[in-house]
Structures are given as structure tokens and as C-alpha cells.
Amino acid sequence: MTGVISNPAGINPPGGRTVAQSKVFTTLDAQYVVGGTLAIAAGECVSINSSLEAIRGTTAVGRTLVTGIAATDAAVGEIVQVTHLGLLAGVKADTGVAAGDLLMRSATNAGNVNTAAAPGAGTATAVLGVALTAESGNRISAFIYPSGAHATG
């Protein structure tokens, strides 16, 4: 994770910019212990359970409960890094996801995202992000944002 770094007044060279001023956020990540019985692979949908553990976003997990995408691999009991906001490559996706599609947890493939073009009643707040590339080899690049942040008209 990189982050915006601001320089206090007086430390910038006169008329110049420092390297620190060039840094910008690319992701907002958090670390969790993997709970449940399934390992989590990088690129898979992740939900946080009532014990504040990360669990893989299986098809049985409510779509609105999926809160991010795993940035690292982790076995049960290990620490996984989860991206909740930002750009992420290698997101697992069902076939047919196109650049620009809104994303939500797949209804058919555990850990994957799929298009949210017709999310159905009660799931409009389950949108997890937007695809930046078309699916290729069941992977996409995406901009991930908090589930429920998508405004529906």
C-alpha cells in the first residue's frame, strides 16, 4: 500500500517538489486472520465474519457481506491482506466480464466476481467495484470500493 504523504511547511526545497509529494494512494488494505475452513487465494472475494476474521466469499456468503478482494494468499489461521479500496490486478472473475462492468460476488463460482448488470432485488448495494479490463484467463484488473458505496438511481 502506498499513501499520500504531505510535507509540513518549511521542508520543501525552494521552488521544488520532493519525492514524498509524488506519492498517492493506490489501495486501502487491512490485514485479517483467515477464519472458517477454506484458504483464501489472492484475487478472491473476501467477507469478514462476526469474529472479525476473513473468510472466502463463497456462493453461500451474502453478496452484501463481501467487503474486499484478497491481495495475498493465506491458509486458515494465517494473515491475509485485503484490499477494500483501490486498484487491484489479478481479481478472479467469471468469463464474460467486460471493462466497465459493475462487479459483485459471483453466484456460481466461489471467490470470483461477476457482472452486476442485473443484480436483482435487494442486492444493488452489493456492488464491489468496477472492471477496468475485460476478463482474460478468469482474471481482471478492477477498481474496488466498499460494498454498498454504489449509488443506484
CSV table of N, CA and C in Angstrom, one decimal:
chain,number,residue,atom,x,y,z
A,1,MET,N,0.8,-1.2,0.0
A,1,MET,CA,0.0,0.0,0.0
A,1,MET,C,0.9,1.2,0.0
A,2,THR,N,0.6,2.2,-0.8
A,2,THR,CA,1.2,3.5,-0.8
A,2,THR,C,0.2,4.5,-0.3
A,3,GLY,N,0.6,5.6,0.2
A,3,GLY,CA,-0.3,6.6,0.7
A,3,GLY,C,0.2,8.0,0.4
A,4,VAL,N,-0.8,8.9,0.4
A,4,VAL,CA,-0.4,10.3,0.2
A,4,VAL,C,0.4,10.8,1.4
A,5,ILE,N,1.5,11.4,1.1
A,5,ILE,CA,2.4,11.9,2.1
A,5,ILE,C,2.4,13.4,2.0
A,6,SER,N,2.0,14.1,3.0
A,6,SER,CA,2.1,15.6,2.9
A,6,SER,C,3.3,16.0,3.7
A,7,ASN,N,3.9,17.1,3.2
A,7,ASN,CA,5.1,17.6,3.8
A,7,ASN,C,4.7,18.8,4.7
A,8,PRO,N,5.1,18.9,5.9
A,8,PRO,CA,4.8,20.0,6.8
A,8,PRO,C,5.5,21.3,6.2
A,9,ALA,N,5.0,22.4,6.4
A,9,ALA,CA,5.5,23.7,5.9
A,9,ALA,C,7.0,23.8,6.3
A,10,GLY,N,7.8,24.2,5.3
A,10,GLY,CA,9.2,24.5,5.6
A,10,GLY,C,10.1,23.4,5.2
A,11,ILE,N,9.7,22.2,4.8
A,11,ILE,CA,10.7,21.2,4.5
A,11,ILE,C,10.8,21.0,3.0
A,12,ASN,N,10.0,21.7,2.2
A,12,ASN,CA,10.1,21.6,0.7
A,12,ASN,C,11.3,22.5,0.3
A,13,PRO,N,12.0,22.0,-0.7
A,13,PRO,CA,13.1,22.9,-1.2
A,13,PRO,C,12.5,24.1,-1.9
A,14,PRO,N,13.1,25.2,-1.9
A,14,PRO,CA,12.5,26.4,-2.6
A,14,PRO,C,12.3,26.1,-4.0
A,15,GLY,N,11.1,26.3,-4.5
A,15,GLY,CA,10.7,26.2,-5.9
A,15,GLY,C,10.7,24.7,-6.4
A,16,GLY,N,10.9,23.8,-5.5
A,16,GLY,CA,11.0,22.4,-6.0
A,16,GLY,C,10.0,21.5,-5.3
A,17,ARG,N,9.9,20.3,-5.8
A,17,ARG,CA,9.0,19.3,-5.2
A,17,ARG,C,9.9,18.1,-4.6
A,18,THR,N,9.4,17.5,-3.6
A,18,THR,CA,10.1,16.4,-3.0
A,18,THR,C,9.5,15.1,-3.6
A,19,VAL,N,10.3,14.0,-3.5
A,19,VAL,CA,9.8,12.7,-3.9
A,19,VAL,C,8.5,12.4,-3.1
A,20,ALA,N,8.5,12.8,-1.8
A,20,ALA,CA,7.3,12.5,-1.0
A,20,ALA,C,6.0,13.1,-1.5
A,21,GLN,N,6.1,14.2,-2.2
A,21,GLN,CA,4.9,14.8,-2.7
A,21,GLN,C,4.3,14.1,-3.9
A,22,SER,N,5.1,13.1,-4.5
A,22,SER,CA,4.6,12.4,-5.6
A,22,SER,C,3.8,11.2,-5.3
A,23,LYS,N,3.8,10.7,-4.0
A,23,LYS,CA,3.2,9.5,-3.6
A,23,LYS,C,1.7,9.7,-3.6
A,24,VAL,N,0.9,8.7,-4.0
A,24,VAL,CA,-0.5,8.8,-4.0
A,24,VAL,C,-1.0,7.4,-3.5
A,25,PHE,N,-2.3,7.4,-3.0
A,25,PHE,CA,-2.9,6.1,-2.6
A,25,PHE,C,-3.1,5.3,-3.9
A,26,THR,N,-2.8,4.0,-3.8
A,26,THR,CA,-3.2,3.1,-4.8
A,26,THR,C,-4.2,2.1,-4.2
A,27,THR,N,-4.1,1.8,-3.0
A,27,THR,CA,-5.1,0.9,-2.3
A,27,THR,C,-5.2,1.2,-0.8
A,28,LEU,N,-6.3,0.8,-0.3
A,28,LEU,CA,-6.5,0.9,1.2
A,28,LEU,C,-6.7,-0.6,1.6
A,29,ASP,N,-5.8,-1.1,2.3
A,29,ASP,CA,-5.8,-2.5,2.7
A,29,ASP,C,-5.9,-2.7,4.2
A,30,ALA,N,-6.3,-3.8,4.6
A,30,ALA,CA,-6.3,-4.2,6.0
A,30,ALA,C,-5.9,-5.7,6.1
A,31,GLN,N,-5.4,-6.1,7.3
A,31,GLN,CA,-5.0,-7.5,7.5
A,31,GLN,C,-5.9,-8.1,8.5
A,32,TYR,N,-6.2,-9.4,8.1
A,32,TYR,CA,-7.1,-10.2,9.0
A,32,TYR,C,-6.6,-11.6,9.1
A,33,VAL,N,-7.0,-12.3,10.2
A,33,VAL,CA,-6.7,-13.7,10.3
A,33,VAL,C,-7.8,-14.4,9.5
A,34,VAL,N,-7.4,-15.5,8.7
A,34,VAL,CA,-8.3,-16.2,7.9
A,34,VAL,C,-9.0,-17.2,8.8
A,35,GLY,N,-10.4,-17.1,8.8
A,35,GLY,CA,-11.2,-18.0,9.6
A,35,GLY,C,-11.9,-19.0,8.8
A,36,GLY,N,-12.8,-19.7,9.3
A,36,GLY,CA,-13.6,-20.7,8.6
A,36,GLY,C,-12.7,-21.9,8.3
A,37,THR,N,-13.0,-22.6,7.2
A,37,THR,CA,-12.3,-23.8,6.8
A,37,THR,C,-11.6,-23.8,5.5
A,38,LEU,N,-11.7,-22.6,4.8
A,38,LEU,CA,-11.2,-22.5,3.4
A,38,LEU,C,-10.0,-21.5,3.4
A,39,ALA,N,-8.9,-21.9,2.7
A,39,ALA,CA,-7.9,-20.9,2.5
A,39,ALA,C,-8.4,-19.8,1.5
A,40,ILE,N,-7.7,-18.7,1.5
A,40,ILE,CA,-8.1,-17.6,0.6
A,40,ILE,C,-6.9,-17.4,-0.3
A,41,ALA,N,-7.2,-17.3,-1.6
A,41,ALA,CA,-6.1,-17.0,-2.6
A,41,ALA,C,-6.2,-15.6,-3.0
A,42,ALA,N,-5.1,-15.0,-3.4
A,42,ALA,CA,-5.0,-13.7,-3.9
A,42,ALA,C,-6.0,-13.5,-5.1
A,43,GLY,N,-6.8,-12.4,-5.1
A,43,GLY,CA,-7.7,-12.2,-6.1
A,43,GLY,C,-9.1,-12.6,-5.8
A,44,GLU,N,-9.3,-13.3,-4.7
A,44,GLU,CA,-10.7,-13.8,-4.4
A,44,GLU,C,-11.4,-12.8,-3.5
A,45,CYS,N,-12.8,-12.9,-3.6
A,45,CYS,CA,-13.7,-12.1,-2.8
A,45,CYS,C,-13.5,-12.5,-1.3
A,46,VAL,N,-13.6,-11.5,-0.5
A,46,VAL,CA,-13.4,-11.8,1.0
A,46,VAL,C,-14.6,-11.1,1.7
A,47,SER,N,-15.1,-11.8,2.7
A,47,SER,CA,-16.1,-11.3,3.7
A,47,SER,C,-15.5,-11.4,5.1
A,48,ILE,N,-15.9,-10.5,5.9
A,48,ILE,CA,-15.5,-10.5,7.3
A,48,ILE,C,-16.6,-11.1,8.2
A,49,ASN,N,-16.3,-12.1,9.0
A,49,ASN,CA,-17.3,-12.8,9.8
A,49,ASN,C,-17.5,-12.0,11.1
A,50,SER,N,-18.4,-12.5,11.9
A,50,SER,CA,-18.7,-11.9,13.2
A,50,SER,C,-17.6,-11.9,14.2
A,51,SER,N,-16.5,-12.8,14.0
A,51,SER,CA,-15.3,-12.8,14.8
A,51,SER,C,-14.2,-11.9,14.2
A,52,LEU,N,-14.6,-11.1,13.2
A,52,LEU,CA,-13.6,-10.2,12.5
A,52,LEU,C,-12.5,-11.0,11.9
A,53,GLU,N,-12.9,-12.2,11.4
A,53,GLU,CA,-11.9,-13.0,10.6
A,53,GLU,C,-12.3,-12.9,9.1
A,54,ALA,N,-11.3,-13.0,8.2
A,54,ALA,CA,-11.6,-13.0,6.8
A,54,ALA,C,-12.0,-14.4,6.4
A,55,ILE,N,-13.1,-14.5,5.6
A,55,ILE,CA,-13.5,-15.8,5.0
A,55,ILE,C,-13.7,-15.6,3.5
A,56,ARG,N,-13.4,-16.7,2.7
A,56,ARG,CA,-13.6,-16.6,1.3
A,56,ARG,C,-15.1,-16.3,1.0
A,57,GLY,N,-15.3,-15.5,0.0
A,57,GLY,CA,-16.6,-15.2,-0.5
A,57,GLY,C,-17.3,-16.3,-1.3
A,58,THR,N,-17.7,-17.3,-0.6
A,58,THR,CA,-18.3,-18.5,-1.3
A,58,THR,C,-19.7,-18.1,-1.8
A,59,THR,N,-20.3,-18.9,-2.6
A,59,THR,CA,-21.6,-18.6,-3.1
A,59,THR,C,-22.7,-18.6,-2.0
A,60,ALA,N,-22.4,-19.2,-0.8
A,60,ALA,CA,-23.3,-19.2,0.3
A,60,ALA,C,-23.2,-17.9,1.1
A,61,VAL,N,-22.1,-17.1,0.9
A,61,VAL,CA,-21.9,-15.8,1.6
A,61,VAL,C,-22.8,-14.7,1.0
A,62,GLY,N,-23.6,-14.0,1.8
A,62,GLY,CA,-24.4,-13.0,1.2
A,62,GLY,C,-23.6,-12.0,0.4
A,63,ARG,N,-24.0,-11.6,-0.7
A,63,ARG,CA,-23.3,-10.7,-1.6
A,63,ARG,C,-23.0,-9.3,-0.9
A,64,THR,N,-23.9,-8.9,-0.1
A,64,THR,CA,-23.7,-7.6,0.6
A,64,THR,C,-22.7,-7.7,1.7
A,65,LEU,N,-22.3,-8.9,2.1
A,65,LEU,CA,-21.3,-9.1,3.1
A,65,LEU,C,-19.8,-9.1,2.6
A,66,VAL,N,-19.7,-9.2,1.2
A,66,VAL,CA,-18.4,-9.2,0.6
A,66,VAL,C,-17.8,-7.8,0.7
A,67,THR,N,-16.7,-7.6,1.4
A,67,THR,CA,-16.1,-6.3,1.6
A,67,THR,C,-14.8,-6.0,0.9
A,68,GLY,N,-14.2,-6.9,0.2
A,68,GLY,CA,-13.0,-6.6,-0.4
A,68,GLY,C,-12.5,-7.8,-1.2
A,69,ILE,N,-11.2,-7.6,-1.7
A,69,ILE,CA,-10.6,-8.7,-2.5
A,69,ILE,C,-9.2,-9.0,-1.9
A,70,ALA,N,-8.9,-10.3,-1.7
A,70,ALA,CA,-7.6,-10.7,-1.1
A,70,ALA,C,-6.5,-10.2,-2.0
A,71,ALA,N,-5.5,-9.6,-1.4
A,71,ALA,CA,-4.3,-9.2,-2.2
A,71,ALA,C,-3.2,-10.2,-2.0
A,72,THR,N,-3.3,-11.1,-1.0
A,72,THR,CA,-2.3,-12.1,-0.8
A,72,THR,C,-3.0,-13.5,-0.6
A,73,ASP,N,-2.2,-14.6,-0.7
A,73,ASP,CA,-2.7,-15.9,-0.4
A,73,ASP,C,-2.6,-16.1,1.1
A,74,ALA,N,-3.5,-16.9,1.7
A,74,ALA,CA,-3.3,-17.2,3.2
A,74,ALA,C,-4.1,-18.5,3.5
A,75,ALA,N,-3.6,-19.3,4.3
A,75,ALA,CA,-4.3,-20.5,4.8
A,75,ALA,C,-5.1,-20.1,6.0
A,76,VAL,N,-6.0,-21.0,6.4
A,76,VAL,CA,-6.7,-20.8,7.7
A,76,VAL,C,-5.8,-20.6,8.8
A,77,GLY,N,-6.0,-19.5,9.6
A,77,GLY,CA,-5.2,-19.2,10.7
A,77,GLY,C,-4.0,-18.2,10.4
A,78,GLU,N,-3.8,-18.0,9.1
A,78,GLU,CA,-2.7,-17.1,8.7
A,78,GLU,C,-3.3,-15.7,8.5
A,79,ILE,N,-2.4,-14.7,8.2
A,79,ILE,CA,-2.9,-13.4,8.0
A,79,ILE,C,-3.0,-13.2,6.5
A,80,VAL,N,-4.2,-12.6,6.0
A,80,VAL,CA,-4.4,-12.2,4.6
A,80,VAL,C,-4.5,-10.7,4.6
A,81,GLN,N,-4.0,-10.1,3.5
A,81,GLN,CA,-4.1,-8.7,3.2
A,81,GLN,C,-5.3,-8.5,2.3
A,82,VAL,N,-6.3,-7.7,2.7
A,82,VAL,CA,-7.5,-7.5,1.9
A,82,VAL,C,-7.6,-6.0,1.4
A,83,THR,N,-7.8,-5.9,0.1
A,83,THR,CA,-8.0,-4.5,-0.5
A,83,THR,C,-9.5,-4.2,-0.4
A,84,HIS,N,-9.7,-3.0,0.3
A,84,HIS,CA,-11.1,-2.6,0.5
A,84,HIS,C,-11.4,-1.4,-0.5
A,85,LEU,N,-10.3,-0.7,-0.9
A,85,LEU,CA,-10.5,0.4,-1.8
A,85,LEU,C,-9.2,0.6,-2.6
A,86,GLY,N,-9.4,0.7,-3.9
A,86,GLY,CA,-8.3,0.9,-4.8
A,86,GLY,C,-8.2,0.0,-6.0
A,87,LEU,N,-7.1,0.2,-6.7
A,87,LEU,CA,-6.8,-0.6,-7.9
A,87,LEU,C,-6.1,-1.9,-7.6
A,88,LEU,N,-6.6,-3.0,-8.2
A,88,LEU,CA,-6.1,-4.3,-8.0
A,88,LEU,C,-6.1,-5.1,-9.2
A,89,ALA,N,-5.0,-5.7,-9.6
A,89,ALA,CA,-4.9,-6.6,-10.7
A,89,ALA,C,-5.0,-8.0,-10.3
A,90,GLY,N,-5.4,-8.9,-11.2
A,90,GLY,CA,-5.5,-10.4,-10.8
A,90,GLY,C,-6.7,-10.7,-10.0
A,91,VAL,N,-7.8,-10.0,-10.1
A,91,VAL,CA,-9.0,-10.3,-9.5
A,91,VAL,C,-9.7,-11.5,-10.2
A,92,LYS,N,-10.1,-12.5,-9.5
A,92,LYS,CA,-10.7,-13.7,-10.1
A,92,LYS,C,-12.1,-13.3,-10.6
A,93,ALA,N,-12.4,-13.6,-11.9
A,93,ALA,CA,-13.6,-13.2,-12.5
A,93,ALA,C,-14.2,-14.4,-13.3
A,94,ASP,N,-15.6,-14.4,-13.4
A,94,ASP,CA,-16.2,-15.3,-14.3
A,94,ASP,C,-16.0,-14.9,-15.7
A,95,THR,N,-16.2,-15.8,-16.6
A,95,THR,CA,-16.0,-15.4,-18.1
A,95,THR,C,-17.0,-14.4,-18.5
A,96,GLY,N,-16.7,-13.5,-19.4
A,96,GLY,CA,-17.6,-12.6,-19.9
A,96,GLY,C,-17.7,-11.2,-19.2
A,97,VAL,N,-16.9,-11.0,-18.2
A,97,VAL,CA,-16.8,-9.7,-17.5
A,97,VAL,C,-16.1,-8.8,-18.5
A,98,ALA,N,-16.7,-7.6,-18.8
A,98,ALA,CA,-16.1,-6.7,-19.7
A,98,ALA,C,-15.6,-5.4,-18.9
A,99,ALA,N,-14.7,-4.7,-19.5
A,99,ALA,CA,-14.2,-3.4,-18.9
A,99,ALA,C,-15.4,-2.5,-18.8
A,100,GLY,N,-15.5,-1.9,-17.6
A,100,GLY,CA,-16.6,-1.0,-17.3
A,100,GLY,C,-17.8,-1.7,-16.6
A,101,ASP,N,-17.8,-3.0,-16.5
A,101,ASP,CA,-18.9,-3.7,-15.8
A,101,ASP,C,-18.8,-3.4,-14.3
A,102,LEU,N,-20.0,-3.2,-13.7
A,102,LEU,CA,-20.0,-3.2,-12.2
A,102,LEU,C,-19.9,-4.6,-11.7
A,103,LEU,N,-19.2,-4.8,-10.6
A,103,LEU,CA,-18.9,-6.2,-10.1
A,103,LEU,C,-19.6,-6.5,-8.8
A,104,MET,N,-19.9,-7.8,-8.6
A,104,MET,CA,-20.3,-8.3,-7.3
A,104,MET,C,-19.9,-9.7,-7.2
A,105,ARG,N,-20.0,-10.3,-6.0
A,105,ARG,CA,-19.6,-11.7,-5.9
A,105,ARG,C,-20.4,-12.6,-6.8
A,106,SER,N,-19.7,-13.6,-7.4
A,106,SER,CA,-20.3,-14.5,-8.3
A,106,SER,C,-21.3,-15.4,-7.6
A,107,ALA,N,-22.4,-15.7,-8.3
A,107,ALA,CA,-23.4,-16.6,-7.8
A,107,ALA,C,-23.1,-18.0,-8.0
A,108,THR,N,-22.1,-18.3,-8.9
A,108,THR,CA,-21.8,-19.6,-9.3
A,108,THR,C,-20.4,-20.1,-9.0
A,109,ASN,N,-19.4,-19.2,-8.9
A,109,ASN,CA,-18.0,-19.6,-8.7
A,109,ASN,C,-17.4,-19.0,-7.4
A,110,ALA,N,-17.2,-19.8,-6.4
A,110,ALA,CA,-16.7,-19.3,-5.1
A,110,ALA,C,-15.4,-18.5,-5.3
A,111,GLY,N,-15.4,-17.3,-4.7
A,111,GLY,CA,-14.3,-16.4,-4.7
A,111,GLY,C,-14.2,-15.5,-5.9
A,112,ASN,N,-15.0,-15.8,-6.9
A,112,ASN,CA,-15.0,-14.9,-8.1
A,112,ASN,C,-15.9,-13.7,-8.0
A,113,VAL,N,-15.6,-12.7,-8.9
A,113,VAL,CA,-16.6,-11.7,-9.1
A,113,VAL,C,-17.3,-11.9,-10.5
A,114,ASN,N,-18.4,-11.3,-10.6
A,114,ASN,CA,-19.1,-11.4,-11.9
A,114,ASN,C,-19.8,-10.0,-12.1
A,115,THR,N,-20.4,-9.9,-13.3
A,115,THR,CA,-21.1,-8.6,-13.6
A,115,THR,C,-22.3,-8.4,-12.7
A,116,ALA,N,-22.5,-7.1,-12.4
A,116,ALA,CA,-23.7,-6.8,-11.5
A,116,ALA,C,-24.7,-6.0,-12.4
A,117,ALA,N,-24.7,-6.3,-13.7
A,117,ALA,CA,-25.6,-5.6,-14.6
A,117,ALA,C,-27.1,-5.7,-14.2
A,118,ALA,N,-27.4,-6.9,-13.7
A,118,ALA,CA,-28.8,-7.1,-13.2
A,118,ALA,C,-28.7,-7.8,-11.9
A,119,PRO,N,-28.4,-7.1,-10.8
A,119,PRO,CA,-28.1,-7.7,-9.5
A,119,PRO,C,-29.3,-8.3,-8.9
A,120,GLY,N,-30.5,-7.9,-9.2
A,120,GLY,CA,-31.7,-8.5,-8.6
A,120,GLY,C,-32.1,-7.7,-7.4
A,121,ALA,N,-33.3,-8.0,-6.9
A,121,ALA,CA,-33.9,-7.3,-5.8
A,121,ALA,C,-33.0,-7.4,-4.5
A,122,GLY,N,-32.8,-6.4,-3.9
A,122,GLY,CA,-32.1,-6.4,-2.6
A,122,GLY,C,-30.6,-6.5,-2.7
A,123,THR,N,-30.0,-6.6,-3.9
A,123,THR,CA,-28.6,-6.8,-4.0
A,123,THR,C,-27.9,-5.6,-4.6
A,124,ALA,N,-28.6,-4.5,-4.9
A,124,ALA,CA,-28.0,-3.3,-5.5
A,124,ALA,C,-26.9,-2.8,-4.7
A,125,THR,N,-26.9,-2.9,-3.4
A,125,THR,CA,-25.9,-2.4,-2.5
A,125,THR,C,-24.7,-3.4,-2.4
A,126,ALA,N,-24.7,-4.5,-3.1
A,126,ALA,CA,-23.6,-5.5,-3.1
A,126,ALA,C,-22.6,-5.2,-4.1
A,127,VAL,N,-22.7,-4.1,-4.9
A,127,VAL,CA,-21.7,-3.8,-5.9
A,127,VAL,C,-20.3,-3.6,-5.2
A,128,LEU,N,-19.3,-4.2,-5.7
A,128,LEU,CA,-18.0,-4.3,-5.0
A,128,LEU,C,-17.0,-3.4,-5.8
A,129,GLY,N,-17.2,-3.1,-7.0
A,129,GLY,CA,-16.3,-2.3,-7.8
A,129,GLY,C,-16.6,-2.3,-9.2
A,130,VAL,N,-15.6,-1.8,-10.1
A,130,VAL,CA,-15.8,-1.8,-11.5
A,130,VAL,C,-14.6,-2.4,-12.2
A,131,ALA,N,-14.9,-3.2,-13.2
A,131,ALA,CA,-13.8,-3.8,-14.0
A,131,ALA,C,-13.1,-2.8,-14.9
A,132,LEU,N,-11.8,-2.8,-14.8
A,132,LEU,CA,-11.0,-1.9,-15.6
A,132,LEU,C,-10.5,-2.6,-16.9
A,133,THR,N,-10.5,-3.9,-16.9
A,133,THR,CA,-10.1,-4.7,-18.1
A,133,THR,C,-11.2,-5.8,-18.3
A,134,ALA,N,-11.2,-6.3,-19.5
A,134,ALA,CA,-12.1,-7.4,-19.8
A,134,ALA,C,-11.4,-8.7,-19.2
A,135,GLU,N,-12.3,-9.6,-18.9
A,135,GLU,CA,-11.8,-10.9,-18.3
A,135,GLU,C,-10.9,-11.6,-19.3
A,136,SER,N,-9.8,-12.1,-18.9
A,136,SER,CA,-8.9,-12.9,-19.7
A,136,SER,C,-8.2,-13.9,-18.8
A,137,GLY,N,-8.5,-15.2,-19.1
A,137,GLY,CA,-8.0,-16.3,-18.2
A,137,GLY,C,-8.6,-16.2,-16.8
A,138,ASN,N,-9.8,-15.8,-16.7
A,138,ASN,CA,-10.5,-15.7,-15.5
A,138,ASN,C,-9.9,-14.7,-14.5
A,139,ARG,N,-9.2,-13.7,-15.0
A,139,ARG,CA,-8.7,-12.6,-14.2
A,139,ARG,C,-9.0,-11.2,-14.8
A,140,ILE,N,-9.1,-10.2,-14.0
A,140,ILE,CA,-9.3,-8.8,-14.4
A,140,ILE,C,-8.6,-7.9,-13.6
A,141,SER,N,-8.4,-6.7,-14.0
A,141,SER,CA,-8.0,-5.6,-13.1
A,141,SER,C,-9.2,-4.8,-12.8
A,142,ALA,N,-9.3,-4.3,-11.6
A,142,ALA,CA,-10.6,-3.7,-11.1
A,142,ALA,C,-10.3,-2.5,-10.1
A,143,PHE,N,-11.2,-1.6,-10.1
A,143,PHE,CA,-11.2,-0.6,-9.0
A,143,PHE,C,-12.2,-1.1,-8.0
A,144,ILE,N,-11.7,-1.4,-6.8
A,144,ILE,CA,-12.5,-2.0,-5.7
A,144,ILE,C,-13.0,-0.8,-4.8
A,145,TYR,N,-14.2,-0.8,-4.4
A,145,TYR,CA,-14.7,0.2,-3.4
A,145,TYR,C,-15.6,-0.5,-2.4
A,146,PRO,N,-15.9,0.1,-1.3
A,146,PRO,CA,-16.7,-0.6,-0.3
A,146,PRO,C,-18.1,-1.0,-0.8
A,147,SER,N,-18.5,-2.2,-0.5
A,147,SER,CA,-19.7,-2.7,-0.9
A,147,SER,C,-20.8,-1.8,-0.4
A,148,GLY,N,-21.8,-1.5,-1.2
A,148,GLY,CA,-22.8,-0.6,-0.8
A,148,GLY,C,-22.5,0.9,-1.1
A,149,ALA,N,-21.3,1.2,-1.6
A,149,ALA,CA,-21.0,2.6,-1.9
A,149,ALA,C,-21.5,3.0,-3.2
A,150,HIS,N,-22.0,2.1,-4.0
A,150,HIS,CA,-22.5,2.4,-5.4
A,150,HIS,C,-23.9,3.0,-5.2
A,151,ALA,N,-24.1,4.1,-5.7
A,151,ALA,CA,-25.4,4.8,-5.6
A,151,ALA,C,-26.3,4.3,-6.8
A,152,THR,N,-27.5,3.8,-6.5
A,152,THR,CA,-28.4,3.4,-7.6
A,152,THR,C,-29.4,4.4,-7.8
A,153,GLY,N,-29.8,4.6,-9.0
A,153,GLY,CA,-30.7,5.7,-9.4
A,153,GLY,C,-32.1,5.2,-9.5
